[in-house]
C-alpha positions as semicolon CSV with decimal commas, in nm:
position;residue;x (nm);y (nm);z (nm)
1;M;-8,585;-8,872;-1,253
2;P;-8,298;-8,733;-1,004
3;S;-8,302;-8,922;-0,668
4;P;-8,407;-8,703;-0,362
5;Q;-8,071;-8,723;-0,195
6;L;-7,903;-8,566;-0,505
7;S;-8,225;-8,299;-0,545
8;N;-8,115;-8,226;-0,188
9;I;-7,741;-8,201;-0,234
10;R;-7,813;-7,966;-0,537
11;D;-8,007;-7,756;-0,282
12;V;-7,730;-7,711;-0,004
13;Y;-7,511;-7,636;-0,310
14;G;-7,726;-7,380;-0,426
15;G;-7,758;-7,235;-0,048
16;I;-7,394;-7,158;-0,047
17;A;-7,411;-7,004;-0,370
18;M;-7,685;-6,790;-0,233
19;A;-7,497;-6,698;0,080
20;I;-7,173;-6,614;-0,129
21;G;-7,347;-6,369;-0,368
22;T;-7,538;-6,237;-0,062
23;L;-7,225;-6,155;0,092
24;A;-7,026;-6,009;-0,182
25;L;-7,332;-5,772;-0,209
26;V;-7,297;-5,649;0,123
27;N;-6,941;-5,658;0,135
28;I;-6,965;-5,416;-0,178
29;F;-7,216;-5,167;-0,089
30;A;-7,003;-5,160;0,269
31;L;-6,691;-5,112;0,100
32;S;-6,825;-4,846;-0,193
33;N;-7,021;-4,650;0,127
34;R;-6,692;-4,687;0,368
35;S;-6,916;-4,836;0,591
36;Y;-6,721;-4,924;0,947
37;I;-6,995;-5,123;1,088
38;W;-7,085;-5,372;0,749
39;T;-6,721;-5,378;0,701
40;R;-6,658;-5,561;1,040
41;V;-6,972;-5,784;0,973
42;C;-6,800;-5,911;0,618
43;K;-6,523;-5,936;0,776
44;F;-6,606;-6,174;1,007
45;C;-6,841;-6,351;0,814
46;W;-6,579;-6,417;0,503
47;P;-6,318;-6,622;0,670
48;A;-6,632;-6,883;0,766
49;I;-6,771;-6,862;0,369
50;V;-6,417;-6,923;0,254
51;I;-6,419;-7,238;0,465
52;I;-6,719;-7,399;0,387
53;S;-6,664;-7,317;0,001
54;A;-6,333;-7,516;-0,006
55;I;-6,548;-7,796;0,161
56;R;-6,823;-7,736;-0,066
57;A;-6,564;-7,759;-0,383
58;I;-6,402;-8,055;-0,230
59;I;-6,721;-8,245;-0,249
60;M;-6,849;-8,116;-0,523
61;I;-6,510;-8,287;-0,716
62;V;-6,608;-8,583;-0,537
63;E;-6,966;-8,673;-0,598
64;L;-6,856;-8,566;-1,015
65;H;-6,587;-8,775;-1,001
66;R;-6,830;-9,030;-0,853
67;Y;-7,117;-9,030;-1,060
68;E;-6,876;-9,026;-1,400
69;W;-6,991;-9,329;-1,502
70;D;-7,368;-9,201;-1,546
71;I;-7,234;-8,923;-1,771
72;V;-6,997;-9,099;-1,960
73;W;-7,276;-9,340;-2,015
74;E;-7,527;-9,041;-2,076
75;C;-7,265;-8,923;-2,342
76;E;-7,249;-9,285;-2,508
77;N;-7,639;-9,335;-2,576
78;G;-7,682;-9,005;-2,713
79;G;-7,739;-8,777;-2,415
80;Q;-8,015;-9,014;-2,279
81;E;-8,096;-8,919;-1,934
82;W;-7,901;-9,193;-1,707
83;G;-8,145;-9,479;-1,608
84;T;-8,434;-9,440;-1,844
85;V;-8,529;-9,739;-2,048
86;A;-8,673;-9,606;-2,407
87;E;-8,803;-9,935;-2,490
88;A;-9,002;-9,931;-2,201
89;G;-9,239;-9,707;-2,292
90;N;-9,080;-9,398;-2,056
91;P;-8,825;-9,241;-2,296
92;S;-8,651;-8,919;-2,159
93;T;-8,768;-8,612;-2,344
94;T;-8,466;-8,410;-2,192
95;T;-8,147;-8,492;-2,325
96;M;-7,772;-8,388;-2,284
97;P;-7,635;-8,124;-2,494
98;N;-7,339;-8,252;-2,737
99;T;-7,099;-7,991;-2,648
100;I;-7,085;-8,095;-2,296
101;C;-6,991;-8,452;-2,454
102;D;-6,729;-8,366;-2,716
103;P;-6,448;-8,249;-2,512
104;G;-6,421;-8,597;-2,301
105;W;-6,465;-8,685;-1,956
106;Q;-6,118;-8,615;-1,839
107;T;-6,116;-8,220;-2,015
108;L;-6,454;-8,118;-1,854
109;F;-6,346;-8,286;-1,510
110;N;-6,017;-8,092;-1,542
111;I;-6,194;-7,704;-1,657
112;F;-6,470;-7,826;-1,328
113;I;-6,197;-7,827;-1,118
114;V;-6,022;-7,536;-1,235
115;A;-6,342;-7,317;-1,226
116;L;-6,365;-7,439;-0,883
117;I;-6,020;-7,330;-0,774
118;I;-6,096;-6,979;-0,965
119;D;-6,403;-6,894;-0,736
120;L;-6,207;-6,974;-0,430
121;I;-5,890;-6,761;-0,525
122;F;-6,153;-6,443;-0,605
123;Q;-6,339;-6,520;-0,219
124;I;-5,963;-6,511;-0,106
125;Y;-5,942;-6,242;-0,287
126;M;-6,265;-6,048;-0,178
127;M;-6,182;-6,132;0,160
128;F;-5,858;-5,976;0,134
129;L;-5,990;-5,654;0,045
130;N;-6,234;-5,601;0,259
131;W;-5,963;-5,682;0,559
132;R;-5,743;-5,438;0,422
133;F;-6,022;-5,167;0,408
134;S;-6,140;-5,254;0,744
135;K;-5,755;-5,173;0,844
136;R;-5,798;-4,850;0,677
137;L;-6,109;-4,752;0,829
138;E;-5,992;-4,886;1,239
139;H;-5,685;-4,645;1,146
140;Y;-5,844;-4,323;0,970
141;N;-5,830;-4,089;1,267
142;E;-5,464;-4,133;1,293
143;M;-5,424;-4,033;0,898
144;K;-5,318;-3,672;0,819
145;G;-5,496;-3,500;0,542
146;P;-5,327;-3,246;0,297
147;Y;-5,275;-2,984;0,520
148;H;-5,024;-2,927;0,761
149;G;-4,753;-3,173;0,590
150;G;-4,950;-3,453;0,597
151;F;-4,896;-3,630;0,278
152;Y;-4,531;-3,522;0,279
153;N;-4,417;-3,555;0,655
154;A;-4,061;-3,579;0,658
C-alpha cells in the first residue's frame, strides 16, 4: 500500500502533466486559428510551465533514485509489492511485470532520464514555436503581400 505522501506527490506530478497538456492544446488551437490573444496567453505561460516541469523532472529523478532499493527488492522477489509479506496472510494481488525487471535497474533509470529530457526538449520547442508565431503576428501589419512588389522588394 503506497504511503499518503507518495500519493500526494503523484497527484502533483499528474496535475503538472495535465497543465502541460492543456496548455499544449490551447497553443495548438491558438496557432491554427491565428489567435493573437491566445498566442499571447501561451507565450506568457510557457516559460513558467517549462521551469515547473524542469523542477518536476529533477524531483522525479531524485525520488526514483531514492526508492531504487524498493524497486530492486520487488524485482528480486518475483514482483511482489514492497512492504507486503505473503506469510502474514496479506499477499499482494498485484505484481510488477517482468518486462520492467528484465533490463535491470540502471537501464530503466537511464531510459527514464532520457524520456524526461526529451519531454523538456519538446516543451522548449513548443515555447519557441509559440514565440516565433507571436512575433510574426505582432509584425503582421508591416508585412507586404504579393502585390506592389512585396515578395521581391529590391
